[in-house]
Amino acid sequence: DGGITQSPKYLFRKEGQNVTLSCEQNLNHDAMYWYRQDPGQGLRLIYYSQIVNDFQKGDIAEGYSVSREKKESFPLTVTSAQKNPTAFYLCASSMGGGSEAFFGQGTRLTVV
Amino acid sequence: KQEVTQIPAALSVPEGENLVLNCSFTDSAIYNLQWFRQDPGKGLTSLLLIQSSQREQTSGRLNASLDKSSGRSTLYIAASQPGDSATYLCAVSPLYGNNRLAFGKGNQVVVIP
């Protein structure tokens, strides 16, 4: 069953903690993306990767970090430097080159 | 920078009416345009993708048109049903450079039984 799996679905973070959101895909896609979604705002790009071992900053990369060691995986770490991390995080993948994008079911991160 | 606009932000229609959702973009140099559906608390589901060379794309009750020169796309949903209640987002892919999609903020639709 092909698709994109994000885990966990809900995540709670204490002040000053780093947390890592998982994103795995079995679609054999080259490109992967992380977006942040806040109420009343559109999706904002955090980081993206077009190939293994390479990634670029999006529009709101400050306070976040990523890695792309495997084609299937693109984890996102929300660091303590991110001052307002409470949001809905979405991972996506595509074949690249402007091809159709597919999304995971999202992770809702809440700071407690 | 590409700007994508979807107006209105929210709308309600009676069941059975046709839904018309509009998306406009400022830069016509696009590779394709994609329409998504998002249910509350869920991820995005791809509905239709229109290549820049196409004028329209159809899937079941859904039809999307594209007028690249005027920077507009319209999503038509025929004979709306309560199950069509969701937020609909459009996104454009640039013709040149990276593969970064530019999203609109979405149209939140409620179909009233």
CSV table of C-alpha atoms in Angstrom, one decimal:
chain,number,residue,atom,x,y,z
A,1,ASP,CA,0.0,0.0,0.0
A,2,GLY,CA,1.9,3.0,-1.3
A,3,GLY,CA,1.9,6.3,0.4
A,4,ILE,CA,3.4,8.8,2.9
A,5,THR,CA,3.4,8.0,6.6
A,6,GLN,CA,3.9,10.7,9.2
A,7,SER,CA,4.3,9.9,12.8
A,8,PRO,CA,3.3,10.6,15.4
A,9,LYS,CA,-0.1,12.1,14.7
A,10,TYR,CA,0.0,14.2,17.9
A,11,LEU,CA,3.1,15.5,19.6
A,12,PHE,CA,3.6,17.5,22.7
A,13,ARG,CA,6.8,19.5,23.4
A,14,LYS,CA,8.0,21.1,26.5
A,15,GLU,CA,9.7,24.5,26.4
A,16,GLY,CA,13.4,24.1,25.5
A,17,GLN,CA,13.1,20.6,24.0
A,18,ASN,CA,13.9,19.4,20.6
A,19,VAL,CA,11.5,17.0,18.9
A,20,THR,CA,11.7,15.1,15.7
A,21,LEU,CA,8.8,14.4,13.3
A,22,SER,CA,9.0,11.4,11.1
A,23,CYS,CA,8.1,11.2,7.4
A,24,GLU,CA,8.5,8.0,5.4
A,25,GLN,CA,7.4,7.3,1.8
A,26,ASN,CA,7.4,4.2,-0.3
A,27,LEU,CA,6.5,5.8,-3.6
A,28,ASN,CA,10.1,5.9,-4.8
A,29,HIS,CA,9.8,9.7,-5.0
A,30,ASP,CA,13.0,11.8,-5.3
A,31,ALA,CA,11.6,15.0,-3.9
A,32,MET,CA,10.3,15.5,-0.3
A,33,TYR,CA,9.0,18.6,1.4
A,34,TRP,CA,8.0,19.9,4.9
A,35,TYR,CA,5.2,22.4,5.3
A,36,ARG,CA,3.8,24.2,8.3
A,37,GLN,CA,0.1,25.1,8.4
A,38,ASP,CA,-1.4,27.7,10.8
A,39,PRO,CA,-5.0,28.7,11.1
A,40,GLY,CA,-5.9,31.4,8.5
A,41,GLN,CA,-2.6,31.0,6.7
A,42,GLY,CA,-1.6,29.0,3.7
A,43,LEU,CA,1.0,26.3,3.7
A,44,ARG,CA,4.5,27.6,4.3
A,45,LEU,CA,7.5,25.7,3.1
A,46,ILE,CA,10.1,24.8,5.8
A,47,TYR,CA,12.6,22.6,4.0
A,48,TYR,CA,12.7,20.6,0.8
A,49,SER,CA,15.0,17.9,-0.7
A,50,GLN,CA,15.2,17.0,-4.3
A,51,ILE,CA,17.7,14.2,-3.9
A,52,VAL,CA,19.3,12.1,-1.2
A,53,ASN,CA,22.0,13.9,0.9
A,54,ASP,CA,20.8,17.3,-0.3
A,55,PHE,CA,18.2,19.7,1.0
A,56,GLN,CA,17.4,23.4,0.8
A,57,LYS,CA,15.8,25.9,3.1
A,58,GLY,CA,12.3,27.1,2.4
A,59,ASP,CA,10.6,30.3,3.5
A,60,ILE,CA,10.6,29.6,7.3
A,61,ALA,CA,13.6,27.4,8.0
A,62,GLU,CA,14.8,29.2,11.2
A,63,GLY,CA,14.5,26.9,14.2
A,64,TYR,CA,14.1,23.7,12.1
A,65,SER,CA,16.6,21.1,10.8
A,66,VAL,CA,16.3,18.2,8.5
A,67,SER,CA,18.3,15.3,7.1
A,68,ARG,CA,17.9,13.2,3.9
A,69,GLU,CA,20.1,10.1,4.4
A,70,LYS,CA,17.7,7.8,2.7
A,71,LYS,CA,15.4,8.3,-0.2
A,72,GLU,CA,12.4,7.1,1.8
A,73,SER,CA,12.9,9.2,4.8
A,74,PHE,CA,12.9,13.0,5.5
A,75,PRO,CA,12.7,13.7,9.3
A,76,LEU,CA,12.1,17.2,10.6
A,77,THR,CA,13.6,18.4,13.9
A,78,VAL,CA,11.9,21.3,15.6
A,79,THR,CA,14.6,22.8,17.8
A,80,SER,CA,14.3,25.0,20.9
A,81,ALA,CA,15.2,27.9,18.7
A,82,GLN,CA,11.8,27.8,17.1
A,83,LYS,CA,9.9,30.2,19.3
A,84,ASN,CA,6.4,29.4,18.1
A,85,PRO,CA,6.3,25.7,17.1
A,86,THR,CA,2.7,25.0,17.8
A,87,ALA,CA,1.2,24.1,14.4
A,88,PHE,CA,0.1,21.4,12.0
A,89,TYR,CA,3.1,19.9,10.1
A,90,LEU,CA,2.7,18.3,6.7
A,91,CYS,CA,5.1,16.2,4.7
A,92,ALA,CA,4.9,15.8,1.0
A,93,SER,CA,6.7,14.0,-1.8
A,94,SER,CA,6.8,14.0,-5.6
A,95,MET,CA,8.9,12.6,-8.5
A,96,GLY,CA,10.3,16.1,-8.9
A,97,GLY,CA,10.2,18.2,-12.0
A,98,GLY,CA,6.8,19.7,-11.2
A,99,SER,CA,5.1,16.3,-11.0
A,100,GLU,CA,2.1,15.6,-8.8
A,101,ALA,CA,2.6,16.1,-5.1
A,102,PHE,CA,1.3,13.7,-2.4
A,103,PHE,CA,0.8,14.5,1.2
A,104,GLY,CA,0.9,12.6,4.5
A,105,GLN,CA,-1.8,12.9,7.2
A,106,GLY,CA,0.1,15.5,9.2
A,107,THR,CA,1.5,15.8,12.7
A,108,ARG,CA,0.0,18.3,15.2
A,109,LEU,CA,2.6,19.7,17.5
A,110,THR,CA,1.7,21.5,20.7
A,111,VAL,CA,4.0,23.2,23.1
A,112,VAL,CA,3.0,22.6,26.7
B,1,LYS,CA,7.4,35.8,-6.2
B,2,GLN,CA,4.3,33.8,-7.2
B,3,GLU,CA,1.2,34.8,-5.3
B,4,VAL,CA,-1.8,32.5,-5.3
B,5,THR,CA,-5.2,33.8,-4.2
B,6,GLN,CA,-8.5,32.0,-3.5
B,7,ILE,CA,-11.6,34.0,-2.9
B,8,PRO,CA,-13.9,33.7,-1.0
B,9,ALA,CA,-12.2,32.2,2.1
B,10,ALA,CA,-15.4,30.4,3.0
B,11,LEU,CA,-18.7,29.7,1.3
B,12,SER,CA,-21.9,27.6,1.9
B,13,VAL,CA,-24.1,26.1,-0.7
B,14,PRO,CA,-27.3,24.0,-0.6
B,15,GLU,CA,-27.0,20.4,-1.4
B,16,GLY,CA,-27.4,19.7,-5.1
B,17,GLU,CA,-26.1,23.0,-6.3
B,18,ASN,CA,-22.9,23.2,-8.4
B,19,LEU,CA,-19.8,24.5,-6.7
B,20,VAL,CA,-17.5,26.9,-8.4
B,21,LEU,CA,-14.2,27.7,-6.8
B,22,ASN,CA,-11.7,30.2,-8.2
B,23,CYS,CA,-7.9,30.4,-8.0
B,24,SER,CA,-5.8,33.2,-9.4
B,25,PHE,CA,-2.0,33.4,-9.7
B,26,THR,CA,0.3,36.3,-10.5
B,27,ASP,CA,3.0,34.6,-12.6
B,28,SER,CA,1.9,32.7,-15.7
B,29,ALA,CA,5.2,30.9,-16.0
B,30,ILE,CA,3.8,27.7,-14.4
B,31,TYR,CA,4.5,24.0,-15.0
B,32,ASN,CA,1.2,22.8,-13.7
B,33,LEU,CA,-1.6,23.6,-11.3
B,34,GLN,CA,-2.9,21.2,-8.7
B,35,TRP,CA,-6.2,21.2,-6.7
B,36,PHE,CA,-6.3,19.5,-3.3
B,37,ARG,CA,-8.9,18.7,-0.7
B,38,GLN,CA,-8.3,18.9,3.0
B,39,ASP,CA,-10.6,17.6,5.7
B,40,PRO,CA,-10.3,19.1,9.2
B,41,GLY,CA,-7.2,17.8,11.0
B,42,LYS,CA,-6.1,15.8,8.0
B,43,GLY,CA,-3.5,16.0,5.2
B,44,LEU,CA,-4.1,17.1,1.6
B,45,THR,CA,-5.6,14.8,-0.9
B,46,SER,CA,-4.8,15.5,-4.6
B,47,LEU,CA,-7.9,16.0,-6.7
B,48,LEU,CA,-6.7,17.1,-10.1
B,49,LEU,CA,-3.5,18.2,-11.8
B,50,ILE,CA,-3.6,20.3,-14.9
B,51,GLN,CA,-0.5,20.6,-17.0
B,52,SER,CA,0.3,24.1,-18.3
B,53,SER,CA,-0.5,22.9,-21.9
B,54,GLN,CA,-4.0,21.7,-20.9
B,55,ARG,CA,-7.2,23.7,-20.7
B,56,GLU,CA,-9.1,21.4,-18.4
B,57,GLN,CA,-9.1,18.1,-16.5
B,58,THR,CA,-12.0,16.0,-15.3
B,59,SER,CA,-12.5,13.3,-12.7
B,60,GLY,CA,-16.0,12.2,-11.9
B,61,ARG,CA,-18.1,15.2,-10.7
B,62,LEU,CA,-15.0,17.4,-10.6
B,63,ASN,CA,-13.8,19.5,-13.5
B,64,ALA,CA,-10.9,22.0,-13.3
B,65,SER,CA,-10.1,24.5,-16.0
B,66,LEU,CA,-6.9,26.5,-16.5
B,67,ASP,CA,-6.4,29.9,-18.3
B,68,LYS,CA,-2.7,30.3,-17.9
B,69,SER,CA,-2.4,33.6,-19.7
B,70,SER,CA,-4.9,35.3,-17.4
B,71,GLY,CA,-3.6,33.5,-14.3
B,72,ARG,CA,-6.8,31.7,-13.4
B,73,SER,CA,-8.1,28.3,-12.6
B,74,THR,CA,-11.6,27.2,-11.7
B,75,LEU,CA,-12.7,24.0,-9.9
B,76,TYR,CA,-16.3,22.9,-10.6
B,77,ILE,CA,-18.0,20.3,-8.5
B,78,ALA,CA,-21.3,19.2,-9.9
B,79,ALA,CA,-24.3,18.4,-7.8
B,80,SER,CA,-22.7,19.1,-4.5
B,81,GLN,CA,-23.2,16.7,-1.6
B,82,PRO,CA,-22.6,17.1,2.2
B,83,GLY,CA,-19.5,14.9,1.8
B,84,ASP,CA,-18.0,17.6,-0.4
B,85,SER,CA,-17.7,19.8,2.7
B,86,ALA,CA,-14.0,20.5,3.1
B,87,THR,CA,-11.3,23.0,2.4
B,88,TYR,CA,-10.1,23.2,-1.2
B,89,LEU,CA,-6.6,24.4,-2.0
B,90,CYS,CA,-4.9,25.2,-5.3
B,91,ALA,CA,-1.2,25.1,-5.8
B,92,VAL,CA,1.0,26.1,-8.8
B,93,SER,CA,4.4,24.6,-9.7
B,94,PRO,CA,6.9,27.0,-11.3
B,95,LEU,CA,8.1,26.5,-14.8
B,96,TYR,CA,11.7,27.3,-14.0
B,97,GLY,CA,14.0,26.6,-11.1
B,98,ASN,CA,13.1,24.5,-8.2
B,99,ASN,CA,9.9,22.4,-7.6
B,100,ARG,CA,8.5,24.6,-4.9
B,101,LEU,CA,4.7,24.7,-4.9
B,102,ALA,CA,3.0,28.0,-4.2
B,103,PHE,CA,-0.3,27.5,-2.3
B,104,GLY,CA,-3.4,29.6,-1.9
B,105,LYS,CA,-5.0,29.8,1.5
B,106,GLY,CA,-8.0,27.7,0.4
B,107,ASN,CA,-11.8,27.9,0.1
B,108,GLN,CA,-13.6,26.4,3.1
B,109,VAL,CA,-16.8,24.9,1.7
B,110,VAL,CA,-19.9,23.8,3.6
B,111,VAL,CA,-22.6,21.9,1.7
B,112,ILE,CA,-25.9,22.3,3.6
B,113,PRO,CA,-28.2,19.2,3.5
